[in-house]
PDB file of C-alpha atoms and ligand atoms in Angstrom:
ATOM      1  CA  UNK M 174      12.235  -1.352 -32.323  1.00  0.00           C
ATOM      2  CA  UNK M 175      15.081  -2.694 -30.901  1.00  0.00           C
ATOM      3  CA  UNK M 176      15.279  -2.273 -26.979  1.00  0.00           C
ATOM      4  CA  UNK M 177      18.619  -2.186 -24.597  1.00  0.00           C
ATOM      5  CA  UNK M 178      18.236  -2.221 -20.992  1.00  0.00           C
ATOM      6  CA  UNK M 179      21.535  -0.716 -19.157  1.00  0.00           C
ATOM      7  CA  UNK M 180      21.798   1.110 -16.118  1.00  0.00           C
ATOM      8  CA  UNK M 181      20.778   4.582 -15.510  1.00  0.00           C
ATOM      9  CA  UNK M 182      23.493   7.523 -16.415  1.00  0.00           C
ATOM     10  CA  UNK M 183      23.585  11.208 -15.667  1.00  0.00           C
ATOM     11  CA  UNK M 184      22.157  12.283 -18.414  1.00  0.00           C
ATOM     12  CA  UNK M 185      19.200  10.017 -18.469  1.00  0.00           C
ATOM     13  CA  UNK M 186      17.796  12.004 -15.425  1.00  0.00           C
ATOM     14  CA  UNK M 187      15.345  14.262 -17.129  1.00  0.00           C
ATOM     15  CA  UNK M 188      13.206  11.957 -19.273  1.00  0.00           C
ATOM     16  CA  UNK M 189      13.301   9.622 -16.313  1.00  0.00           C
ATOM     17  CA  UNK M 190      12.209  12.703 -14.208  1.00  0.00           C
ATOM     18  CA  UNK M 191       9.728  13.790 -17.180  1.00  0.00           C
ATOM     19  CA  UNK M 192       7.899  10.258 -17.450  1.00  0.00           C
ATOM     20  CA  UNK M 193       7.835  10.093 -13.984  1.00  0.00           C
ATOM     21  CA  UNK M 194       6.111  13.564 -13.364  1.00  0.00           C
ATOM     22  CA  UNK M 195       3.955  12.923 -15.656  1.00  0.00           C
ATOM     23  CA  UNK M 196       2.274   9.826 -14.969  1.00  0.00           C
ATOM     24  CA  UNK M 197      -0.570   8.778 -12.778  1.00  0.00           C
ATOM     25  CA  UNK M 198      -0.051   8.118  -9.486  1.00  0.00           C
ATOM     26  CA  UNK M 199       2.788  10.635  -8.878  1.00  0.00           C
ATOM     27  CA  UNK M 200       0.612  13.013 -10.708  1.00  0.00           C
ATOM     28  CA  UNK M 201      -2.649  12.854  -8.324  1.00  0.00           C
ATOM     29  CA  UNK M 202       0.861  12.690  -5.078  1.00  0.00           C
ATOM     30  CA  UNK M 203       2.238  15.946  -6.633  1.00  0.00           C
ATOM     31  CA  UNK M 204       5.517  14.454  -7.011  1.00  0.00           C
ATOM     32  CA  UNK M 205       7.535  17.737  -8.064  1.00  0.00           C
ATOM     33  CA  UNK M 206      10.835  17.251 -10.617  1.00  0.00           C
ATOM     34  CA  UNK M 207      13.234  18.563  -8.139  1.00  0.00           C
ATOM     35  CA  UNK M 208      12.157  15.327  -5.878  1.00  0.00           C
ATOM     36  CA  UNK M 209      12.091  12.849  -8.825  1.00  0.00           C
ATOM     37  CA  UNK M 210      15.394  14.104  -9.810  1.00  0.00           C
ATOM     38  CA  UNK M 211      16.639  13.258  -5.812  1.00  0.00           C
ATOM     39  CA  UNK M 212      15.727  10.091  -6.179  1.00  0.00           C
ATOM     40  CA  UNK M 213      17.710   9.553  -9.436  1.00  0.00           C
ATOM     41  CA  UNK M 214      20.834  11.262  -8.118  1.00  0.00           C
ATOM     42  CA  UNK M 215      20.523   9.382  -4.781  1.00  0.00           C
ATOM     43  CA  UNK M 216      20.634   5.997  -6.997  1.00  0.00           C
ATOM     44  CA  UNK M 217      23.198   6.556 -10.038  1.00  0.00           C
ATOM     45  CA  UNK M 218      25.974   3.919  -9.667  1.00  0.00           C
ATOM     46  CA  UNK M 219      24.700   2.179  -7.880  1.00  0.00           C
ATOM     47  CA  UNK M 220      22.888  -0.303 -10.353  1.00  0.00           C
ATOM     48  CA  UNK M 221      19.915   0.211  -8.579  1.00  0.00           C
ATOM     49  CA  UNK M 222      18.032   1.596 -11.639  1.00  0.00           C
ATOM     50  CA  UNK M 223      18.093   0.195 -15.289  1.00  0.00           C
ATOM     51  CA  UNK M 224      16.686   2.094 -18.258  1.00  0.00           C
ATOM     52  CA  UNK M 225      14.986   0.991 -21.610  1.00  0.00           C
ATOM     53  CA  UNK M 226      16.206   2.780 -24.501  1.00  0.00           C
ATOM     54  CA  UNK M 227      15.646   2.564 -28.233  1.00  0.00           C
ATOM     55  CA  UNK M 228      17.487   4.473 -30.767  1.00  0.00           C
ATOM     56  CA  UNK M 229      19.316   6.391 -28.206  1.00  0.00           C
ATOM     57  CA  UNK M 230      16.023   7.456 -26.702  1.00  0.00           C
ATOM     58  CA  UNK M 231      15.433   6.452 -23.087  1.00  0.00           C
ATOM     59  CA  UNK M 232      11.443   4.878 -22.825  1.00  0.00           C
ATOM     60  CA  UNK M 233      11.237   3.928 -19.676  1.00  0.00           C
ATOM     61  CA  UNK M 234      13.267   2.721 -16.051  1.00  0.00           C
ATOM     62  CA  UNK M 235      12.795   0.612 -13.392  1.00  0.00           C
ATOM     63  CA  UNK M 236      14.146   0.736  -9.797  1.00  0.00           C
ATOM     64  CA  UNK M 237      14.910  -1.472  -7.080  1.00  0.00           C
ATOM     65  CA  UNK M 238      15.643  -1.532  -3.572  1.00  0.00           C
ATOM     66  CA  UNK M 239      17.293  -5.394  -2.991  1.00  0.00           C
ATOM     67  CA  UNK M 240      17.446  -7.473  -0.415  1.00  0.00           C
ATOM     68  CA  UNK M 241      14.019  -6.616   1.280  1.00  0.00           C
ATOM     69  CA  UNK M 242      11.843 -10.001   2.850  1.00  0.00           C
ATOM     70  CA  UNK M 243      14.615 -12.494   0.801  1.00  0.00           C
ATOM     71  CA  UNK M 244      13.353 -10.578  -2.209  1.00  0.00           C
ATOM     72  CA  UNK M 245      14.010  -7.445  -4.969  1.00  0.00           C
ATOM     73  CA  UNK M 246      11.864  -4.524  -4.020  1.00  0.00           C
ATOM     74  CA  UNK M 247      10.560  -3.363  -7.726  1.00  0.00           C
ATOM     75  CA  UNK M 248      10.748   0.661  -6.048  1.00  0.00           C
ATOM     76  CA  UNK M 249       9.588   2.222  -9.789  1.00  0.00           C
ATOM     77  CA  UNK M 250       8.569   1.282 -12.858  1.00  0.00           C
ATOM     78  CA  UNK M 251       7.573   3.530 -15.782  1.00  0.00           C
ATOM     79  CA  UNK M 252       7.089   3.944 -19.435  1.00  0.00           C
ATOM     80  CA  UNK M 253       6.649   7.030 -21.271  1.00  0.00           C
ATOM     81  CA  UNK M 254       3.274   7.558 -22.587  1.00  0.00           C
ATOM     82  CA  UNK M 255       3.910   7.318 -26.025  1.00  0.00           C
ATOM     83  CA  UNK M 256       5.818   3.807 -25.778  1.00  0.00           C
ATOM     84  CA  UNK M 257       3.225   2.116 -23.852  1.00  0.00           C
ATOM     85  CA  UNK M 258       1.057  -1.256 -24.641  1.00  0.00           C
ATOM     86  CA  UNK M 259       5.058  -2.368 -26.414  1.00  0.00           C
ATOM     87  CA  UNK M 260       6.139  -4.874 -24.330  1.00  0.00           C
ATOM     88  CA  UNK M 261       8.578  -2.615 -22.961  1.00  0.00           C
ATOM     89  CA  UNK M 262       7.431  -2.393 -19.458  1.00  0.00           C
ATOM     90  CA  UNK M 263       7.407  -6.301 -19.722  1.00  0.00           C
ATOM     91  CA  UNK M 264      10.893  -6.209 -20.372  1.00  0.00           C
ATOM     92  CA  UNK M 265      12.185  -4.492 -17.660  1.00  0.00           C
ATOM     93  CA  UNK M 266      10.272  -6.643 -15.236  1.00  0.00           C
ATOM     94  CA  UNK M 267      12.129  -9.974 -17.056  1.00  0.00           C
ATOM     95  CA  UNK M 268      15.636  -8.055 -17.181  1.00  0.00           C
ATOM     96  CA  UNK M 269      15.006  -7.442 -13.193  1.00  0.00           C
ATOM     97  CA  UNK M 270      13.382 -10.755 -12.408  1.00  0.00           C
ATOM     98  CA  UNK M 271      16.464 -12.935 -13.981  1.00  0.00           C
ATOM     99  CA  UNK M 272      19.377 -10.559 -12.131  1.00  0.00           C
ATOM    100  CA  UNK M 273      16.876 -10.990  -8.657  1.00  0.00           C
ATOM    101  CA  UNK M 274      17.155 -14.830  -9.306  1.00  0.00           C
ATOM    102  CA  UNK M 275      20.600 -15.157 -11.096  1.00  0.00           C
ATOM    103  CA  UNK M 276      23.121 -12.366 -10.162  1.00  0.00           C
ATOM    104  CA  UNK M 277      21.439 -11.948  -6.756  1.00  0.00           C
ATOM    105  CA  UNK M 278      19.954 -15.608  -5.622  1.00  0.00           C
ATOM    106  CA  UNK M 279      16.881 -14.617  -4.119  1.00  0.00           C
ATOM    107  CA  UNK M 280      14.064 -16.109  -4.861  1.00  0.00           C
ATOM    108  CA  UNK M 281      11.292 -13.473  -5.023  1.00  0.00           C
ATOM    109  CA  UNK M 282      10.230  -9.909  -6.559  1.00  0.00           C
ATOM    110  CA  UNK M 283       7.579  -7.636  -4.872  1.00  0.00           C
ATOM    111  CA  UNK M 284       6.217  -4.246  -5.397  1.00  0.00           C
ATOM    112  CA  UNK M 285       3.336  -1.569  -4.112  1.00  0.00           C
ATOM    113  CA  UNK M 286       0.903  -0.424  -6.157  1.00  0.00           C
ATOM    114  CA  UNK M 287      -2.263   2.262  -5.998  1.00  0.00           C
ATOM    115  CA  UNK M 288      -5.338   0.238  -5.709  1.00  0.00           C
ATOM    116  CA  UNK M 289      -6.735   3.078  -8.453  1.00  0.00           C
ATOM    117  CA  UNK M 290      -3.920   2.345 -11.132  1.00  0.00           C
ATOM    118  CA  UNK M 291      -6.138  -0.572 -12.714  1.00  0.00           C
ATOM    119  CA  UNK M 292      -3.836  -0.415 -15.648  1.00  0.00           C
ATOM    120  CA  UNK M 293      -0.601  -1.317 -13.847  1.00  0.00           C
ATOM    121  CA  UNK M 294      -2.786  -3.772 -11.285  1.00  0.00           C
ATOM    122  CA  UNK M 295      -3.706  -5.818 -15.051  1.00  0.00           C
ATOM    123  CA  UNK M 296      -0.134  -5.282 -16.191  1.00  0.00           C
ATOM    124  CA  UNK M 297       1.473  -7.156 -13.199  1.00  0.00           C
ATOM    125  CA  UNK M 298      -1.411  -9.882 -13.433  1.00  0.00           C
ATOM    126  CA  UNK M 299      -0.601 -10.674 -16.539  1.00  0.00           C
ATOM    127  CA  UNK M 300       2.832 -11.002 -15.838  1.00  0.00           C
ATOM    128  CA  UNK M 301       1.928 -13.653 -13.339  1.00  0.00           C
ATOM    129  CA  UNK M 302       2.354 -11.383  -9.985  1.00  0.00           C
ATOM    130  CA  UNK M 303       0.183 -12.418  -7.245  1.00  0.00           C
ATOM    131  CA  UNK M 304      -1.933  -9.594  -5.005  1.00  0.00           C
ATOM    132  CA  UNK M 305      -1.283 -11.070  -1.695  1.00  0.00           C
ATOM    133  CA  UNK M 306      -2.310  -7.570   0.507  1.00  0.00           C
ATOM    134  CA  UNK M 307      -3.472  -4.107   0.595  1.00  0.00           C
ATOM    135  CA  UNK M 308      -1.556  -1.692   3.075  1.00  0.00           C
ATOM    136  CA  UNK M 309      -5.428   0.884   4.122  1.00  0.00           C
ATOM    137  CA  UNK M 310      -4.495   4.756   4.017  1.00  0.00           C
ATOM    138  CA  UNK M 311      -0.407   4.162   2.831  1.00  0.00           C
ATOM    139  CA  UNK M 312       0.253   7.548   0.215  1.00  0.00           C
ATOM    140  CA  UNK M 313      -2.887   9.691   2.269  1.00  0.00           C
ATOM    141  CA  UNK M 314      -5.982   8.897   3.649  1.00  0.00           C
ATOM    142  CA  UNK M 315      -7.893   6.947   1.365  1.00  0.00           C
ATOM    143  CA  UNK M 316      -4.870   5.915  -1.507  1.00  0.00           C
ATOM    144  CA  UNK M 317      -4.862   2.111  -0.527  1.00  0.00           C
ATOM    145  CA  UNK M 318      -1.926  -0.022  -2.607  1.00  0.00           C
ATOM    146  CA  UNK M 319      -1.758  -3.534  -2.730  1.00  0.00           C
ATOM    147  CA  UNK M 320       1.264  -5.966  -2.363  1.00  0.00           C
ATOM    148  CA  UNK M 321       2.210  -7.609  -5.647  1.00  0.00           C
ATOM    149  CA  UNK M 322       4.428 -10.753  -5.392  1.00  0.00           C
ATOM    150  CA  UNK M 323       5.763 -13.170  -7.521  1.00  0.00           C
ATOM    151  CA  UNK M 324       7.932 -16.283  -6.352  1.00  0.00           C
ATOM    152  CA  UNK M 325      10.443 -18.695  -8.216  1.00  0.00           C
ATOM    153  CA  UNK M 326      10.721 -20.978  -5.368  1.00  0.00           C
ATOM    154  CA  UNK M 327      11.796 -21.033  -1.570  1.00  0.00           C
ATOM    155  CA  UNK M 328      14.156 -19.830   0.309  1.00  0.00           C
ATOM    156  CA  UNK M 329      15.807 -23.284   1.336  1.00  0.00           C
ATOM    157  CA  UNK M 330      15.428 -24.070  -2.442  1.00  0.00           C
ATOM    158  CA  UNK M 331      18.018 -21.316  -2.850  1.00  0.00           C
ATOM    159  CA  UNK M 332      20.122 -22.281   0.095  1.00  0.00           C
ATOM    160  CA  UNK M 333      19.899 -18.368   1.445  1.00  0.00           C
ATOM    161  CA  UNK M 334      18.636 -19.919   4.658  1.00  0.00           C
ATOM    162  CA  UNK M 335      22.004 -20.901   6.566  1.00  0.00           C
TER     163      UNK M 335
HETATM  164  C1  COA Y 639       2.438  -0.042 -16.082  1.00  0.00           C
HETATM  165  C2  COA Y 639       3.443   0.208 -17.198  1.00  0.00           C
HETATM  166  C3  COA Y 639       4.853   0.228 -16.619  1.00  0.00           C
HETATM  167  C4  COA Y 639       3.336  -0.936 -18.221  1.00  0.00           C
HETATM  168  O1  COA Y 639       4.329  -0.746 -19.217  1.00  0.00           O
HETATM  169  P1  COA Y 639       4.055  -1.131 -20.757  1.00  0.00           P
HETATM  170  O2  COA Y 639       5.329  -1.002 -21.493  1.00  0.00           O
HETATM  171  O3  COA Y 639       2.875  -0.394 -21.263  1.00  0.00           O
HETATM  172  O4  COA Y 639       3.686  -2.671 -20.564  1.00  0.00           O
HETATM  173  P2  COA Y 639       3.540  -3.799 -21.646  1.00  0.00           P
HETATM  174  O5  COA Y 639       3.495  -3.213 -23.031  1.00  0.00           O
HETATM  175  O6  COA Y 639       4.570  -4.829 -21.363  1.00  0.00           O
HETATM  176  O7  COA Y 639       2.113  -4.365 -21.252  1.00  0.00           O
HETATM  177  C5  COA Y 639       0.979  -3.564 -21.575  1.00  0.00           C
HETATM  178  C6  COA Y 639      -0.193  -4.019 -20.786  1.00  0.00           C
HETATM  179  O8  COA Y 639      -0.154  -3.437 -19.521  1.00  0.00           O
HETATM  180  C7  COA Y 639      -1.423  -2.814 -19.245  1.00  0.00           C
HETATM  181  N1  COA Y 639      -1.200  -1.378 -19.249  1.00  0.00           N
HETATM  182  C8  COA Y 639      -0.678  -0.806 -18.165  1.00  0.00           C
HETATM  183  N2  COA Y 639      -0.625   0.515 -18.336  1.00  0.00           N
HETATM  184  C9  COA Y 639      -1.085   0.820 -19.565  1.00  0.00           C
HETATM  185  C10 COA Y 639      -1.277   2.027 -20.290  1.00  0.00           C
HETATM  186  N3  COA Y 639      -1.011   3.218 -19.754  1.00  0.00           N
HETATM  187  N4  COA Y 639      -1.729   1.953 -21.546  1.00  0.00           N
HETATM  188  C11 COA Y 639      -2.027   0.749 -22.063  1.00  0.00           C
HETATM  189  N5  COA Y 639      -1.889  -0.406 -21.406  1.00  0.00           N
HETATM  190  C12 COA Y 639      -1.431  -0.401 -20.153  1.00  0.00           C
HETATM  191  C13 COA Y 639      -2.383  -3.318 -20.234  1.00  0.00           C
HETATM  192  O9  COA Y 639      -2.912  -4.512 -19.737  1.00  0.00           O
HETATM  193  C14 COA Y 639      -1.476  -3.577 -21.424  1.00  0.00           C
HETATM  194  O10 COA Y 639      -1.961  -4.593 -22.190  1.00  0.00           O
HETATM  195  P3  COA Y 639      -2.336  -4.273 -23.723  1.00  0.00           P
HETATM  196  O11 COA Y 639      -1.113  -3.668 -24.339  1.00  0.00           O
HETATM  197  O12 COA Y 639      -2.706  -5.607 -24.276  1.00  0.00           O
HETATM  198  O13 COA Y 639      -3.477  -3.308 -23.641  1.00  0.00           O
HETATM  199  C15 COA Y 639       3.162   1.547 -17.964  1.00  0.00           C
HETATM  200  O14 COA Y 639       1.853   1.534 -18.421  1.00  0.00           O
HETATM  201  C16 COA Y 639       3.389   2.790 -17.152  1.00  0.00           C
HETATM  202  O15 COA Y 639       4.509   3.324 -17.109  1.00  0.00           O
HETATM  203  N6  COA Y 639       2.340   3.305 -16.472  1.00  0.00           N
HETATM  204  C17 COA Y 639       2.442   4.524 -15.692  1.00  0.00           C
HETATM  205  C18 COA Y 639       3.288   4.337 -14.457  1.00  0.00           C
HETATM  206  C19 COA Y 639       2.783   3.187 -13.603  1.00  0.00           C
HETATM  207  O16 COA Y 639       1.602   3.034 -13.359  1.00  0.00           O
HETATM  208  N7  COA Y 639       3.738   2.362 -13.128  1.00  0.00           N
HETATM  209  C20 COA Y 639       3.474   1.241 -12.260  1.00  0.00           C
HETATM  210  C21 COA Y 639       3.283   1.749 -10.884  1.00  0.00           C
HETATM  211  S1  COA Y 639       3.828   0.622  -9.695  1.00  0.00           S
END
């Protein structure tokens, strides 16, 4: 398996949308595909969202908002079902984490996640992201998320202060 990350195109939209739709927690939020598609179309050129593929098969995306806090908002990140447990979603978070520190010179990543998605809470651990919060009642009444961070140093450290 030989995995390119590049940013999203056009025609990428539906399996983006499909994996999406499809997976827990936007399943249990009823995110519909005419929504998830929005959210594609309101990001395409904008090298907001990068895409996995392998064999000309796109496996999964990841999307940012930049700039939030001194750091890279991680907005969404999925992988289809199929290509899970990889390394792919691993990837993506490296090919995000090295433009955040080297193309954009900030100096930290962060990202929400449902306090019920224990999968994607162990995924981010083990890529060395730090729960530093949980935002009560965020999604709905009830659908906590917590606040995942991870740091590569200071703000001064990067000179972004002045
Ligand atoms: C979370 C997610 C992006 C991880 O991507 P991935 O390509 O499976 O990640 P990796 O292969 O790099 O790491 C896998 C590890 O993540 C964890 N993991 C997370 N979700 C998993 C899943 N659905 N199945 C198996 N392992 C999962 C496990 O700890 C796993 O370790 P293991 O392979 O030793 O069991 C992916 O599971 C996914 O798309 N989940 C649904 C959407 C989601 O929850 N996104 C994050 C919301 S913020």
């Amino acid at each position: 398996m030989v995995i390119t990350i590049r940013e999203l195109e056009e025609k990428d939209i539906p399996s983006c949308v499909e994996m999406t739709i499809t997976s827990f927690p936007w399943t249990a939020y009823g995110l519909t595909a005419g929504q998830a598609t929005k959210f594609f179309l309101e990001r395409l050129s904008k090298q907001l969202v990068f895409v996995a593929e392998n064999e000309g098969e796109v496996v999964g995306f990841i999307a940012l908002k930049k700039n939030v806090l001194f750091a890279n908002y991680i907005r969404r990140l999925v992988v289809s079902e199929k290509h899970r447990s990889l390394g792919i979603g691993s990837k993506l978070l490296t090919f995000v984490e090295e433009l955040t520190l080297k193309e954009d010179h900030l100096p930290n990543v962060f990202l929400l996640t449902s306090t019920q998605n224990l999968r994607a809470i162990t995924f981010y651990l083990r890529n060395n992201y730090q729960i530093i919060g949980k935002i009560k009642d965020f999604v709905d009444t009830g659908l906590d998320e917590y606040i995942l961070w991870k740091s590569f140093g200071t703000i001064n450290g990067l000179g972004k202060y002045h």
